[in-house]
């Protein structure tokens, strides 16, 4: 019985660690072989199908790379990443809106999308590195028919010609724009976090390089509050710029909380402490003759 109790305690410790980020809804870390074209890469969870590249599916500008990983503090990463772009072409991927995003899933015109009004906040994060501060560096959420288009511009984070090389948040095809005070730094990795609250009104917050390993950030670098019936999405898009090796993307996450999209390594000490406690308990049990 003592042995079974010890095993059960060990299993419970591992279960707690495994559940700490159980509310991660969607993830792509581009974990496939370096040199593979981005088009068709079907890694991670929470998507329908793989990444797609507009028009020229063999565009050599969009590939998987591994030479210089994107890193941000102690954020968990896996190593490989996406490199782009190519000749005014965008890449993108469809979310599994119905099965992976239950609390946010809603049916618009017969298509399951993300955007239910009575849902909790939805968090998104990604790592991005532009080769030049003047490049587009655009990541968006959209609902157009083609996965890789962001014609509706439901939500975009990017650099614009009028932003003065600062990160910009926009919604509804640039109907509303909020320019942050955060400068885009050439060839430097930025950790981008977006918080979306659907409702009337909707609110979208952008946090650039927030602290991780603790509480969620409270003061956004850019924010938009607005009302519209068309604020819903079903895909993510990425367009670093118009030629190969002009930008890099990694660690795309969507989840229930800030902690889900900003995971840090589990403290090994917590597990060791629990195992030590289990061992002590077992020895005491032996000493008591149980």
CSV table of C-alpha atoms in Angstrom, one decimal:
chain,number,residue,atom,x,y,z
A,1,UNK,CA,0.0,0.0,0.0
A,2,UNK,CA,2.8,2.4,0.8
A,3,UNK,CA,4.3,1.8,-2.6
A,4,UNK,CA,1.0,2.5,-4.3
A,5,UNK,CA,0.6,5.7,-2.2
A,6,UNK,CA,4.0,6.9,-3.3
A,7,UNK,CA,3.3,6.2,-6.9
A,8,UNK,CA,0.0,8.0,-6.7
A,9,UNK,CA,1.6,11.0,-5.1
A,10,UNK,CA,4.3,11.1,-7.8
A,11,UNK,CA,1.6,10.8,-10.5
A,12,UNK,CA,-0.4,13.7,-9.0
A,13,UNK,CA,2.7,15.9,-9.0
A,14,UNK,CA,3.3,15.2,-12.6
A,15,UNK,CA,-0.4,15.7,-13.4
A,16,UNK,CA,-0.3,19.2,-11.8
A,17,UNK,CA,2.7,20.1,-13.8
A,18,UNK,CA,1.2,18.9,-17.0
A,19,UNK,CA,-2.1,20.7,-16.4
A,20,UNK,CA,-0.5,24.1,-15.7
A,21,UNK,CA,-0.9,25.1,-19.4
A,22,UNK,CA,-3.9,22.8,-20.2
A,23,UNK,CA,-5.9,25.7,-21.5
A,24,UNK,CA,-3.6,26.3,-24.5
A,25,UNK,CA,-6.1,26.2,-27.4
A,26,UNK,CA,-3.7,26.5,-30.4
A,27,UNK,CA,0.0,26.2,-31.0
A,28,UNK,CA,2.5,26.2,-33.8
A,29,UNK,CA,6.2,26.0,-33.2
A,30,UNK,CA,7.1,25.1,-36.8
A,31,UNK,CA,8.6,21.8,-35.7
A,32,UNK,CA,9.6,20.2,-38.9
A,33,UNK,CA,12.9,19.9,-40.8
A,34,UNK,CA,14.9,23.0,-41.6
A,35,UNK,CA,14.7,23.9,-45.3
A,36,UNK,CA,11.2,22.6,-45.8
A,37,UNK,CA,8.8,25.0,-47.5
A,38,UNK,CA,6.3,26.6,-45.1
A,39,UNK,CA,3.4,25.7,-47.4
A,40,UNK,CA,1.9,22.5,-46.1
A,41,UNK,CA,3.7,22.4,-42.8
A,42,UNK,CA,1.1,20.8,-40.5
A,43,UNK,CA,2.6,21.0,-37.0
A,44,UNK,CA,1.1,21.8,-33.6
A,45,UNK,CA,-2.5,21.7,-32.5
A,46,UNK,CA,-5.7,23.7,-32.8
A,47,UNK,CA,-5.6,24.2,-36.6
A,48,UNK,CA,-7.4,22.7,-39.6
A,49,UNK,CA,-4.8,21.8,-42.1
A,50,UNK,CA,-1.3,23.2,-42.5
A,51,UNK,CA,0.2,26.5,-43.3
A,52,UNK,CA,-0.5,27.9,-46.8
A,53,UNK,CA,1.3,30.5,-48.9
A,54,UNK,CA,-0.6,32.7,-51.3
A,55,UNK,CA,-0.4,32.0,-55.0
A,56,UNK,CA,3.0,30.4,-55.5
A,57,UNK,CA,2.9,27.4,-53.1
A,58,UNK,CA,6.6,26.7,-53.9
A,59,UNK,CA,7.7,30.1,-52.9
A,60,UNK,CA,11.2,29.6,-51.6
A,61,UNK,CA,11.0,32.7,-49.5
A,62,UNK,CA,8.7,31.0,-47.0
A,63,UNK,CA,10.7,28.2,-45.4
A,64,UNK,CA,11.5,26.5,-42.0
A,65,UNK,CA,14.9,27.6,-40.5
A,66,UNK,CA,16.9,26.6,-37.4
A,67,UNK,CA,20.1,28.6,-37.5
A,68,UNK,CA,19.2,31.6,-35.3
A,69,UNK,CA,16.2,30.7,-33.1
A,70,UNK,CA,13.9,33.4,-31.8
A,71,UNK,CA,14.2,33.7,-28.0
A,72,UNK,CA,12.7,35.9,-25.3
A,73,UNK,CA,13.9,35.5,-21.7
A,74,UNK,CA,12.8,32.1,-20.3
A,75,UNK,CA,9.8,31.7,-22.7
A,76,UNK,CA,9.5,28.1,-23.7
A,77,UNK,CA,10.6,27.5,-27.3
A,78,UNK,CA,11.4,24.5,-29.5
A,79,UNK,CA,14.0,25.8,-31.8
A,80,UNK,CA,12.8,25.8,-35.4
A,81,UNK,CA,11.0,28.8,-36.8
A,82,UNK,CA,9.4,30.2,-40.0
A,83,UNK,CA,11.3,32.5,-42.4
A,84,UNK,CA,9.7,34.8,-45.0
A,85,UNK,CA,8.5,36.4,-47.2
A,86,UNK,CA,8.0,36.4,-51.0
A,87,UNK,CA,6.9,38.8,-53.7
A,88,UNK,CA,3.9,40.5,-52.1
A,89,UNK,CA,2.5,37.1,-50.9
A,90,UNK,CA,1.1,36.3,-47.5
A,91,UNK,CA,1.0,33.1,-45.5
A,92,UNK,CA,-1.7,31.8,-43.2
A,93,UNK,CA,-3.4,29.0,-41.4
A,94,UNK,CA,-7.0,28.1,-40.4
A,95,UNK,CA,-8.0,27.6,-36.8
A,96,UNK,CA,-10.1,24.7,-35.7
A,97,UNK,CA,-12.7,27.1,-34.4
A,98,UNK,CA,-15.3,24.6,-33.4
A,99,UNK,CA,-13.2,21.9,-31.7
A,100,UNK,CA,-10.3,23.9,-30.3
A,101,UNK,CA,-12.1,27.2,-29.4
A,102,UNK,CA,-15.3,26.0,-27.8
A,103,UNK,CA,-16.0,29.0,-25.5
A,104,UNK,CA,-15.4,31.4,-28.4
A,105,UNK,CA,-16.9,29.4,-31.3
A,106,UNK,CA,-19.8,30.9,-33.2
A,107,UNK,CA,-21.4,30.1,-36.5
A,108,UNK,CA,-21.3,33.0,-39.0
A,109,UNK,CA,-23.1,32.3,-42.3
A,110,UNK,CA,-22.6,28.6,-41.9
A,111,UNK,CA,-18.9,28.7,-41.1
A,112,UNK,CA,-17.6,28.2,-37.6
A,113,UNK,CA,-15.5,31.1,-36.4
A,114,UNK,CA,-14.0,32.7,-33.3
A,115,UNK,CA,-16.0,35.6,-31.9
A,116,UNK,CA,-18.8,34.7,-29.5
A,117,UNK,CA,-19.9,37.6,-27.4
A,118,UNK,CA,-20.4,35.9,-24.1
A,119,UNK,CA,-16.9,34.4,-24.1
A,120,UNK,CA,-14.0,35.1,-21.7
A,121,UNK,CA,-10.9,37.0,-22.9
A,122,UNK,CA,-8.8,35.2,-25.5
A,123,UNK,CA,-5.0,35.6,-25.5
A,124,UNK,CA,-2.6,35.3,-28.4
A,125,UNK,CA,1.2,35.5,-28.5
A,126,UNK,CA,4.0,35.0,-30.9
A,127,UNK,CA,7.7,35.8,-31.4
A,128,UNK,CA,8.6,38.0,-34.4
A,129,UNK,CA,11.9,39.3,-35.7
A,130,UNK,CA,12.1,41.8,-38.7
A,131,UNK,CA,15.3,42.1,-40.6
A,132,UNK,CA,14.6,45.9,-41.0
A,133,UNK,CA,12.5,48.2,-38.8
A,134,UNK,CA,10.8,49.6,-42.0
A,135,UNK,CA,9.4,46.2,-43.0
A,136,UNK,CA,5.7,45.3,-42.7
A,137,UNK,CA,6.2,42.5,-40.1
A,138,UNK,CA,2.4,41.9,-40.2
A,139,UNK,CA,0.6,39.3,-38.2
A,140,UNK,CA,-3.2,39.3,-38.5
A,141,UNK,CA,-6.5,37.5,-37.7
A,142,UNK,CA,-9.0,37.3,-40.5
A,143,UNK,CA,-12.1,35.6,-41.9
A,144,UNK,CA,-11.7,35.7,-45.6
A,145,UNK,CA,-12.2,32.6,-47.8
A,146,UNK,CA,-8.5,32.1,-48.6
A,147,UNK,CA,-6.5,31.1,-45.5
A,148,UNK,CA,-3.6,33.4,-46.5
A,149,UNK,CA,-5.5,36.6,-47.3
A,150,UNK,CA,-6.1,39.3,-44.7
A,151,UNK,CA,-8.4,41.4,-46.9
A,152,UNK,CA,-10.9,42.0,-44.1
A,153,UNK,CA,-8.1,43.0,-41.7
A,154,UNK,CA,-10.1,41.9,-38.7
A,155,UNK,CA,-7.1,42.5,-36.5
A,156,UNK,CA,-3.5,43.4,-37.5
A,157,UNK,CA,-0.3,44.0,-35.6
A,158,UNK,CA,2.3,45.5,-37.9
A,159,UNK,CA,4.4,48.5,-39.0
A,160,UNK,CA,2.8,51.0,-41.3
A,161,UNK,CA,4.1,53.8,-43.5
A,162,UNK,CA,2.7,56.4,-41.1
A,163,UNK,CA,3.7,54.7,-37.8
A,164,UNK,CA,7.2,56.0,-37.6
A,165,UNK,CA,8.7,52.5,-37.2
A,166,UNK,CA,6.5,51.8,-34.2
A,167,UNK,CA,4.2,48.8,-33.6
A,168,UNK,CA,0.7,49.4,-34.7
A,169,UNK,CA,-2.6,47.7,-33.7
A,170,UNK,CA,-5.6,48.0,-36.1
A,171,UNK,CA,-9.0,46.4,-36.6
A,172,UNK,CA,-11.5,46.1,-39.3
A,173,UNK,CA,-9.2,46.8,-42.2
A,174,UNK,CA,-7.6,49.8,-40.5
A,175,UNK,CA,-10.9,51.4,-39.6
A,176,UNK,CA,-9.4,52.0,-36.2
A,177,UNK,CA,-5.7,52.3,-35.5
A,178,UNK,CA,-3.7,52.6,-32.3
A,179,UNK,CA,0.0,53.3,-32.6
A,180,UNK,CA,2.2,52.2,-29.7
A,181,UNK,CA,5.2,54.0,-28.3
A,182,UNK,CA,7.3,50.9,-28.8
A,183,UNK,CA,10.0,51.2,-31.5
A,184,UNK,CA,10.5,48.3,-33.9
A,185,UNK,CA,14.1,47.2,-33.7
A,186,UNK,CA,15.9,45.7,-36.7
A,187,UNK,CA,16.9,42.1,-36.4
A,188,UNK,CA,15.7,41.9,-32.8
A,189,UNK,CA,13.1,39.5,-31.4
A,190,UNK,CA,9.9,40.9,-30.0
A,191,UNK,CA,7.4,39.0,-27.9
A,192,UNK,CA,3.9,40.1,-28.9
A,193,UNK,CA,0.8,39.5,-26.8
A,194,UNK,CA,-2.7,40.3,-27.9
A,195,UNK,CA,-5.8,40.1,-25.6
A,196,UNK,CA,-9.2,40.0,-27.3
A,197,UNK,CA,-12.5,40.5,-25.4
A,198,UNK,CA,-15.6,40.0,-27.6
A,199,UNK,CA,-18.7,41.9,-26.7
A,200,UNK,CA,-20.5,45.2,-27.2
A,201,UNK,CA,-18.1,46.9,-27.2
A,202,UNK,CA,-15.1,44.7,-28.2
A,203,UNK,CA,-11.7,45.4,-26.8
A,204,UNK,CA,-8.3,44.5,-28.2
A,205,UNK,CA,-5.1,45.1,-26.3
A,206,UNK,CA,-1.5,44.8,-27.5
A,207,UNK,CA,1.4,44.2,-25.2
A,208,UNK,CA,4.9,44.3,-26.6
A,209,UNK,CA,7.6,42.5,-24.7
A,210,UNK,CA,5.7,42.1,-21.4
A,211,UNK,CA,7.4,40.5,-18.4
A,212,UNK,CA,6.7,36.7,-18.2
A,213,UNK,CA,6.7,34.2,-15.4
A,214,UNK,CA,4.2,36.2,-13.3
A,215,UNK,CA,0.9,38.0,-13.4
A,216,UNK,CA,-0.6,39.1,-16.7
A,217,UNK,CA,0.3,42.6,-17.9
A,218,UNK,CA,-2.3,45.3,-17.1
A,219,UNK,CA,-1.2,48.3,-19.1
A,220,UNK,CA,-1.3,47.7,-22.9
A,221,UNK,CA,1.0,49.4,-25.3
A,222,UNK,CA,-1.9,49.9,-27.7
A,223,UNK,CA,-5.6,49.4,-27.3
A,224,UNK,CA,-8.8,49.7,-29.3
A,225,UNK,CA,-12.5,49.6,-28.1
A,226,UNK,CA,-15.2,49.5,-30.7
A,227,UNK,CA,-18.6,48.1,-31.7
A,228,UNK,CA,-19.3,46.2,-34.9
A,229,UNK,CA,-21.1,43.0,-35.8
A,230,UNK,CA,-18.3,41.8,-38.1
A,231,UNK,CA,-15.6,41.3,-35.5
A,232,UNK,CA,-14.8,37.5,-35.8
A,233,UNK,CA,-12.0,35.5,-37.3
A,234,UNK,CA,-11.0,32.0,-38.3
A,235,UNK,CA,-7.4,32.2,-39.4
A,236,UNK,CA,-4.0,33.7,-38.7
A,237,UNK,CA,-1.9,35.4,-41.4
A,238,UNK,CA,1.7,36.5,-41.6
A,239,UNK,CA,3.5,38.7,-44.0
A,240,UNK,CA,7.0,39.8,-43.0
A,241,UNK,CA,7.7,41.7,-46.2
A,242,UNK,CA,8.2,41.1,-49.9
A,243,UNK,CA,11.4,39.1,-50.3
A,244,UNK,CA,13.1,36.1,-48.8
A,245,UNK,CA,14.7,36.2,-45.3
A,246,UNK,CA,13.1,39.6,-44.4
A,247,UNK,CA,11.4,38.3,-41.3
A,248,UNK,CA,11.0,35.4,-38.9
A,249,UNK,CA,8.1,34.0,-36.8
A,250,UNK,CA,7.8,31.5,-34.1
A,251,UNK,CA,5.8,30.1,-31.1
A,252,UNK,CA,2.3,31.0,-32.1
A,253,UNK,CA,0.0,30.4,-29.2
A,254,UNK,CA,-3.7,31.1,-28.4
A,255,UNK,CA,-5.1,30.3,-25.0
A,256,UNK,CA,-7.4,31.1,-22.1
A,257,UNK,CA,-4.9,33.1,-20.0
A,258,UNK,CA,-1.7,35.1,-20.2
A,259,UNK,CA,0.2,32.2,-18.6
A,260,UNK,CA,-1.0,29.8,-21.3
A,261,UNK,CA,0.5,31.9,-24.1
A,262,UNK,CA,3.6,32.9,-22.1
A,263,UNK,CA,4.7,29.6,-20.7
A,264,UNK,CA,8.0,29.3,-18.8
A,265,UNK,CA,9.8,26.1,-17.8
A,266,UNK,CA,8.3,24.3,-14.8
A,267,UNK,CA,10.4,24.8,-11.7
A,268,UNK,CA,12.2,21.5,-11.2
A,269,UNK,CA,12.5,22.4,-7.5
A,270,UNK,CA,8.7,22.1,-7.0
A,271,UNK,CA,8.7,18.5,-8.3
A,272,UNK,CA,11.8,17.6,-6.3
A,273,UNK,CA,10.3,19.0,-3.2
A,274,UNK,CA,7.1,17.0,-3.7
A,275,UNK,CA,9.1,13.8,-4.3
A,276,UNK,CA,11.2,14.5,-1.2
A,277,UNK,CA,8.0,14.9,0.9
A,278,UNK,CA,6.7,11.6,-0.5
A,279,UNK,CA,9.9,9.9,0.5
A,280,UNK,CA,9.7,11.3,4.0
A,281,UNK,CA,6.1,10.2,4.3
A,282,UNK,CA,7.0,6.7,3.2
A,283,UNK,CA,9.8,6.4,5.7
A,284,UNK,CA,7.5,7.7,8.5
A,285,UNK,CA,4.9,5.1,7.5
A,286,UNK,CA,7.5,2.4,7.7
A,287,UNK,CA,8.6,3.6,11.1
A,288,UNK,CA,5.1,3.4,12.4
A,289,UNK,CA,4.7,-0.1,11.1
A,290,UNK,CA,1.9,0.7,8.7
